Short mmCIF file of C-alpha atoms and ligand atoms in Angstrom, two decimals:
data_model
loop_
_atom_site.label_atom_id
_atom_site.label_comp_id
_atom_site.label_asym_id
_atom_site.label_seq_id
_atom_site.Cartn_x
_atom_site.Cartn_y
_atom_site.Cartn_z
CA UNK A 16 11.82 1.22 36.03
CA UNK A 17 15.30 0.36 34.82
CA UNK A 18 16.55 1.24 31.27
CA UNK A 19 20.04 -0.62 30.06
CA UNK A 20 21.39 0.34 26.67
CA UNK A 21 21.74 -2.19 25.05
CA UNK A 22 23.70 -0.89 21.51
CA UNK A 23 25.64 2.06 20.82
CA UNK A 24 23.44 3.69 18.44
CA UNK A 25 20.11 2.62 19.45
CA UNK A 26 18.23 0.17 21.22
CA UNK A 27 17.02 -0.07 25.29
CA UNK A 28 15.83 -2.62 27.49
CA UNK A 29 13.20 -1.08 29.49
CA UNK A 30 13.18 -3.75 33.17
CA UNK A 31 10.50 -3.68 35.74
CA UNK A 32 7.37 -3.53 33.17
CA UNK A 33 4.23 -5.85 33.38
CA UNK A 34 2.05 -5.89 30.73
CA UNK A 35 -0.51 -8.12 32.13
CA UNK A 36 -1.62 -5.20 34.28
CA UNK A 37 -2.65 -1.75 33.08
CA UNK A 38 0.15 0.92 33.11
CA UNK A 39 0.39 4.29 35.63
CA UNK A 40 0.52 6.79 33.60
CA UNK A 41 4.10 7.71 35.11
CA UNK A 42 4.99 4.33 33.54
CA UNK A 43 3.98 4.79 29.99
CA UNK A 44 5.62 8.42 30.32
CA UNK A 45 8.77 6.64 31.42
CA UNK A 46 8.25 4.10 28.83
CA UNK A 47 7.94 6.60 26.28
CA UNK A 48 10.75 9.16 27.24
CA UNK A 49 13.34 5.60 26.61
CA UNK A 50 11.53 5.69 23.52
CA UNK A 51 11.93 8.86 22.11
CA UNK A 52 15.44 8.53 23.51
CA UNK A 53 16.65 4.95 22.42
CA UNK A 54 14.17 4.60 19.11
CA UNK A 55 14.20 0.65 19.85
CA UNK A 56 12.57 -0.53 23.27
CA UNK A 57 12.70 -4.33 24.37
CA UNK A 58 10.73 -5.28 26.84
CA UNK A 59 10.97 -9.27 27.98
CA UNK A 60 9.42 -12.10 29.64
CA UNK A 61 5.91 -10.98 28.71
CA UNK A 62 3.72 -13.56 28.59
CA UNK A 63 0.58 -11.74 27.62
CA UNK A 64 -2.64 -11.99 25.31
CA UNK A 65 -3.25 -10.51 21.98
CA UNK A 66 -6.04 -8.32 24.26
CA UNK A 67 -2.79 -7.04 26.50
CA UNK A 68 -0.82 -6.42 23.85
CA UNK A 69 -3.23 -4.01 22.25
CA UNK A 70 -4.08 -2.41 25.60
CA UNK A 71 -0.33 -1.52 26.16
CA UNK A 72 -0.05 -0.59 22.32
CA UNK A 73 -2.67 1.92 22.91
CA UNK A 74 -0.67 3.65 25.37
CA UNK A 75 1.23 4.98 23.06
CA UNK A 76 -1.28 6.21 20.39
CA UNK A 77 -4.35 5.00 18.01
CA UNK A 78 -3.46 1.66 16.42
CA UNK A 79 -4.15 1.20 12.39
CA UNK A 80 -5.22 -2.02 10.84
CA UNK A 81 -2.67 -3.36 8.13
CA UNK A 82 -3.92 -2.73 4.73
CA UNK A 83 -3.65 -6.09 3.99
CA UNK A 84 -6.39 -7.84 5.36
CA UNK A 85 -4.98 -10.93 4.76
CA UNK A 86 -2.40 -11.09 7.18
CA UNK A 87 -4.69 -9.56 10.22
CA UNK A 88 -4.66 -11.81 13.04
CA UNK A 89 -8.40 -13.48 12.52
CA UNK A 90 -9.95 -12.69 15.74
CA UNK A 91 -8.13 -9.20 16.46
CA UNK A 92 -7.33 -7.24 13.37
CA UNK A 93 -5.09 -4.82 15.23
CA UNK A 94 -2.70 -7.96 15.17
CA UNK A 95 -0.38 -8.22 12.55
CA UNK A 96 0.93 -11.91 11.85
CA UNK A 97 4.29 -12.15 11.10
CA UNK A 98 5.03 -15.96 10.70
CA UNK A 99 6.58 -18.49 8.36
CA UNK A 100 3.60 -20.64 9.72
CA UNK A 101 1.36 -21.88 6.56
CA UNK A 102 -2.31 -19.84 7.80
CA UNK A 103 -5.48 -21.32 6.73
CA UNK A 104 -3.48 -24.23 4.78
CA UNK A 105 -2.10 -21.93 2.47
CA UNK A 106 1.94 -20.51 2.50
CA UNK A 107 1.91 -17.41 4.67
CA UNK A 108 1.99 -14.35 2.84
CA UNK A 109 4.33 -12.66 5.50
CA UNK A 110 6.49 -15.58 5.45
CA UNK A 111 9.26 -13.11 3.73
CA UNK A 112 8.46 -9.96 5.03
CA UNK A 113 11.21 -7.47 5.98
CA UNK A 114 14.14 -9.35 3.90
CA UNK A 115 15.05 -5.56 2.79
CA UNK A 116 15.78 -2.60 4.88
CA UNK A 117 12.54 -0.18 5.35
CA UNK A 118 10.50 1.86 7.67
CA UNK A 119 6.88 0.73 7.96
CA UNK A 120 4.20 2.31 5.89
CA UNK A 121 6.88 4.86 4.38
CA UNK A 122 4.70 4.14 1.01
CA UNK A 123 1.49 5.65 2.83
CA UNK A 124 0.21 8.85 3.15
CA UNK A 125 -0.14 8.80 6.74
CA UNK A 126 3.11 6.82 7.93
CA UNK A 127 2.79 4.69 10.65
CA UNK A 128 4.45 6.14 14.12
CA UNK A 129 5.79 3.12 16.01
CA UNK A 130 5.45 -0.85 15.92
CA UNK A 131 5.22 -2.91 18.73
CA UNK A 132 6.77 -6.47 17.52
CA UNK A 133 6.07 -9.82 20.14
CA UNK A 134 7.29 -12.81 19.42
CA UNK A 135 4.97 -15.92 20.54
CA UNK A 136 7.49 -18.51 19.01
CA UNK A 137 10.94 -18.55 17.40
CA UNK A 138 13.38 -20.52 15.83
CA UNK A 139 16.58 -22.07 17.75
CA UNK A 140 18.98 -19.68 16.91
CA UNK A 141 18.33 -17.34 14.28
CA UNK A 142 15.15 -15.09 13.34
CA UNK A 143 17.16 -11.82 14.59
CA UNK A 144 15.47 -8.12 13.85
CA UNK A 145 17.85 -5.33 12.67
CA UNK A 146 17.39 -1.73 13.67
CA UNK A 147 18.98 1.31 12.02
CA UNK A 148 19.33 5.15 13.50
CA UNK A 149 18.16 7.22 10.39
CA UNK A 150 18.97 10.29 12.94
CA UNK A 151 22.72 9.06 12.76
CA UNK A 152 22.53 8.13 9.26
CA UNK A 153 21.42 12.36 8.72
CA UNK A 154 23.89 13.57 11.32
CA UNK A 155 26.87 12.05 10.03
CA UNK A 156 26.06 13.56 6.14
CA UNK A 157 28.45 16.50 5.48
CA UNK A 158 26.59 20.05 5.75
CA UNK A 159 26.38 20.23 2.26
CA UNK A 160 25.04 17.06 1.49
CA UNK A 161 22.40 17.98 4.05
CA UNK A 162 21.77 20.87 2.61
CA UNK A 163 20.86 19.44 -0.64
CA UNK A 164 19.11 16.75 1.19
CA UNK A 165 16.33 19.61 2.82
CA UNK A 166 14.97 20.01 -0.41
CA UNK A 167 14.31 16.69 -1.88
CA UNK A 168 11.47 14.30 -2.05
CA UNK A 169 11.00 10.85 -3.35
CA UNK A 170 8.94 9.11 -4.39
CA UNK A 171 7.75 5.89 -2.22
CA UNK A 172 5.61 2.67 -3.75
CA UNK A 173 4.46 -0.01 -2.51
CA UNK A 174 4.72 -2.43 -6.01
CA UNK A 175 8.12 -2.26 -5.91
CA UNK A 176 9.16 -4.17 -2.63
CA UNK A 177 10.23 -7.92 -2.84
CA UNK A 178 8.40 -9.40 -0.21
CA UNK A 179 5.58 -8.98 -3.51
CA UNK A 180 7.49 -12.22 -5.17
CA UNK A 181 5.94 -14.41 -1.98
CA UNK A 182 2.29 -13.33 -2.57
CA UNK A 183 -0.06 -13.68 -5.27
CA UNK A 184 -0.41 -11.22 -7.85
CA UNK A 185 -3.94 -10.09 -7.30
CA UNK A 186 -2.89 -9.68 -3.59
CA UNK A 187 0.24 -7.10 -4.60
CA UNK A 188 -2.82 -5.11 -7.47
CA UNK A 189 -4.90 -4.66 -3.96
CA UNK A 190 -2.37 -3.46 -1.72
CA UNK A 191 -0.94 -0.89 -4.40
CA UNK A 192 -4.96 0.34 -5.17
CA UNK A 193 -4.94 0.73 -1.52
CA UNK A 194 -1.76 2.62 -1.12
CA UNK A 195 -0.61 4.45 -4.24
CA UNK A 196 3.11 5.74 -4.76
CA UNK A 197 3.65 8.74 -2.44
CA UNK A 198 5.64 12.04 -2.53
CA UNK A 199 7.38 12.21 0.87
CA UNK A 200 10.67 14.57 2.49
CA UNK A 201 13.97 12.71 2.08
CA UNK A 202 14.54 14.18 5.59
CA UNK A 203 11.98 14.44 7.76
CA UNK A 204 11.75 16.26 11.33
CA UNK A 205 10.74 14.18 14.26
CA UNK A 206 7.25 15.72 15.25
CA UNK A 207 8.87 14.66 18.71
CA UNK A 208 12.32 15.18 19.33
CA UNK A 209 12.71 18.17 16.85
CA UNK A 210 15.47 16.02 15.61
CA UNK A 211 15.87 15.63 11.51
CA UNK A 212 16.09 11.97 10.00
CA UNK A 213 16.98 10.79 6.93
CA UNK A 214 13.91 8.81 5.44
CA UNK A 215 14.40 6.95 2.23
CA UNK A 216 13.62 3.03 2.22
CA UNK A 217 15.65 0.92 0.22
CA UNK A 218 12.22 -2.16 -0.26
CA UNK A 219 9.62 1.75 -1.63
CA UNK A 220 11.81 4.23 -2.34
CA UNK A 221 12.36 4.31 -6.31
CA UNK A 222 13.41 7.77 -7.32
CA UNK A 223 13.71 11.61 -5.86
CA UNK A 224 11.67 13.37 -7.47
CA UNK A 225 12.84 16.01 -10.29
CA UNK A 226 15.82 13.73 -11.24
CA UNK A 227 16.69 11.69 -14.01
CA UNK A 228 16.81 7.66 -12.87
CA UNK A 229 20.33 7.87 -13.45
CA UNK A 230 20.94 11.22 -10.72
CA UNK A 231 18.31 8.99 -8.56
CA UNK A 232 19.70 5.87 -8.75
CA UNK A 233 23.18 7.06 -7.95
CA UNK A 234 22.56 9.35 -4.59
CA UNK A 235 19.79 6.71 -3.56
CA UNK A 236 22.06 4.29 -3.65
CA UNK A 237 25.08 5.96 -1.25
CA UNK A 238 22.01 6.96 0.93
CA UNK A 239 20.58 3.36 1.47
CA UNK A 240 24.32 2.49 1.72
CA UNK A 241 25.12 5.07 4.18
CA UNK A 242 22.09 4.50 6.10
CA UNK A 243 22.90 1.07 7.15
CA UNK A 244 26.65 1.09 7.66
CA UNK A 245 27.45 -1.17 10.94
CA UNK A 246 27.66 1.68 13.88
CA UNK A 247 24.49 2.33 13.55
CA UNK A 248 22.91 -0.42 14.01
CA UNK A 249 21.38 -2.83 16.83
CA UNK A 250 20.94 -6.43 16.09
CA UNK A 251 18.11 -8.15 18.25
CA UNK A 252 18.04 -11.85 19.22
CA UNK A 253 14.59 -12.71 19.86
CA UNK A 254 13.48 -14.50 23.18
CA UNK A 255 9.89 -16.09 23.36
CA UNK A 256 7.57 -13.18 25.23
CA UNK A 257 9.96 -10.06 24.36
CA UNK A 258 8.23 -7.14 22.85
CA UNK A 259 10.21 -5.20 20.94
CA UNK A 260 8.72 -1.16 19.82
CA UNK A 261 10.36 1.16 17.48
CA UNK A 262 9.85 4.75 15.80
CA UNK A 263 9.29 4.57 12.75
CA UNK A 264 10.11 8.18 12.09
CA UNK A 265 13.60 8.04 12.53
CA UNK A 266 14.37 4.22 12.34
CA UNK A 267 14.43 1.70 10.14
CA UNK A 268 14.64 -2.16 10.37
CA UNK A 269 15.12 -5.27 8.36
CA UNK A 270 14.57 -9.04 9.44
CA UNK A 271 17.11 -11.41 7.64
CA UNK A 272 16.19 -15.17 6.92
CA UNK A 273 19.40 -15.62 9.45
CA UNK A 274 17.31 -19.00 10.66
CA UNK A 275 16.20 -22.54 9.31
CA UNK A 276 12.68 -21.58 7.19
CA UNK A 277 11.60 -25.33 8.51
CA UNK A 278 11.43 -24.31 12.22
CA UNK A 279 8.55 -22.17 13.02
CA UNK A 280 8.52 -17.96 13.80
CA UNK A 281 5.42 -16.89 15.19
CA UNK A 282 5.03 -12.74 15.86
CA UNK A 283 2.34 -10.55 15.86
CA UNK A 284 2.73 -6.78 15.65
CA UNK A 285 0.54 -3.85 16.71
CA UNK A 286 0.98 -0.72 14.53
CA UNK A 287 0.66 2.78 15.50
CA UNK A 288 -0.77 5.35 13.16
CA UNK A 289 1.33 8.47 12.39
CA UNK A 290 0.41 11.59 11.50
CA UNK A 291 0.12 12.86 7.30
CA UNK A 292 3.26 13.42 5.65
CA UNK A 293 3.22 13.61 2.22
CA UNK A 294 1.19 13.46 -1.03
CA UNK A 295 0.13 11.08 -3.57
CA UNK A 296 2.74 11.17 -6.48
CA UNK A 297 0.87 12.17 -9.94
CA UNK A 298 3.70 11.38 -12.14
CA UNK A 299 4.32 8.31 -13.79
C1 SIN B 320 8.61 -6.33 10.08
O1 SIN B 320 9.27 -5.93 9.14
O2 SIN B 320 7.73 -5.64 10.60
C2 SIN B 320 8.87 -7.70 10.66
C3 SIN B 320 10.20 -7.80 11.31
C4 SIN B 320 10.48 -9.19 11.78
O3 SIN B 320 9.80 -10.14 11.37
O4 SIN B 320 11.41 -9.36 12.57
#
């Protein structure tokens, strides 16, 4: 198996992988170790079935079901649907999703670990996926802003993100009853790695807790600005049949609407469930 770096701050292509067979177990160990070393893992020219794609998923850990049932694929709910596509003659409720920067299920009590992203169709040009190195973004803070950072939390909620303007109101009131506002570490240490990330979400995170708005608003803003600046990022342009996986523990990732809505985006995403992190937030 090759692996070719394919950004300066993150981001691999792994070569040599089919997904239409099972893996060795040397394989999904090699797979993994460009992982845990690149974050972001592309992997192309897979034409596979939602029934391969959640075999290789669960290589790499239990999969979770989104907690909105509403955009699980109909006949395999591991699936995910990503799509601008109108589903079941109504606007897609994903249609939006990821317009802000975030790390998925940040707002959960049990983060999810990883995400394995495939793209079944995609626009002309357009439709990219951009990844973030919240290990960088925590690195490059001074010591003593790290220091300060070791002992926050913040508080994470779902309500708050803007994807909610796309879907129905009743739809945002079930996915907040399902996942409440959350207490988790501002910097959090790869279970991995051993490595410390910086994880705040500019679409959940609203405040750290113990501060005024005002403090909040102020430091959350350098961090979501410091998070993102350009070095650290990779940008992906999507080919039909790549599969794309990240770590959600020490990335994060946004999808622009860089594309013409009219042409069609098609993905499907398997999800892989972390480990607990934090707490339900009591306040209000
Ligand atoms: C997501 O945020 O999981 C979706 C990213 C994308 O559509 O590229």
């Amino acid at each position: 198996m090759k692996v070719k770096k394919l950004a300066y701050a993150l981001g691999a292509e792994v070569l040599d992988v089919d997904m239409t067979r099972p893996l060795a177990a040397g394989a999904v160990a090699e797979i993994r170790a460009a992982w845990m070393e690149h974050l972001v893992v592309v992997i192309r020219g897979q034409d596979i079935t939602p029934e391969q794609h959640i075999a290789f998923s669960r290589n790499f850990g239990e999969l979770e079901l989104h907690h909105n049932k509403y955009n699980r694929h109909a006949d395999f709910p591991e699936l995910y649907v990503v799509t601008n596509k109108p589903l079941d003659g109504r606007p897609s409720d994903t249609r939006n999703v990821g317009r802000q920067w975030h790390s998925d299920g940040a707002y959960k009590l049990v983060p999810s670990l990883g995400s394995l992203l495939y793209s079944r169709e995609i626009p002309p040009v357009g439709g990219d996926t951009l990844f973030t190195n919240m290990y960088m973004a925590y690195d490059t803070l001074s010591p003593a802003m790290q220091a300060v950072l070791l002992q926050l939390s913040a508080i994470n909620d779902r309500g708050v993100a803007t994807n909610n303007e796309h879907v129905d109101a009743s739809r945002v009131a079930e996915r907040v009853k399902a996942a409440p506002p959350v207490v988790n570490p501002v910097v959090r240490t790869h279970p991995e790695t051993g490595r410390k990330a910086l994880y705040v979400s500019p679409n959940v995170t609203t405040c750290i807790e113990g501060m005024t708005r005002a403090e909040s608003r102020s430091l959350l803003a350098f961090l979501f600005e410091h998070s993102v600046r350009q070095e650290f990022i990779f940008r992906h342009h999507w080919q039909v049949h790549d599969m794309v996986m990240w770590d959600n523990r020490c990335t994060m990732h946004m999808a622009p609407a860089d594309y013409d809505l009219t042409q069609p985006r098609y993905m499907v995403r398997t999800t892989i469930a972390g480990t607990p992190l934090g707490r339900l937030y009591e306040g209000k």
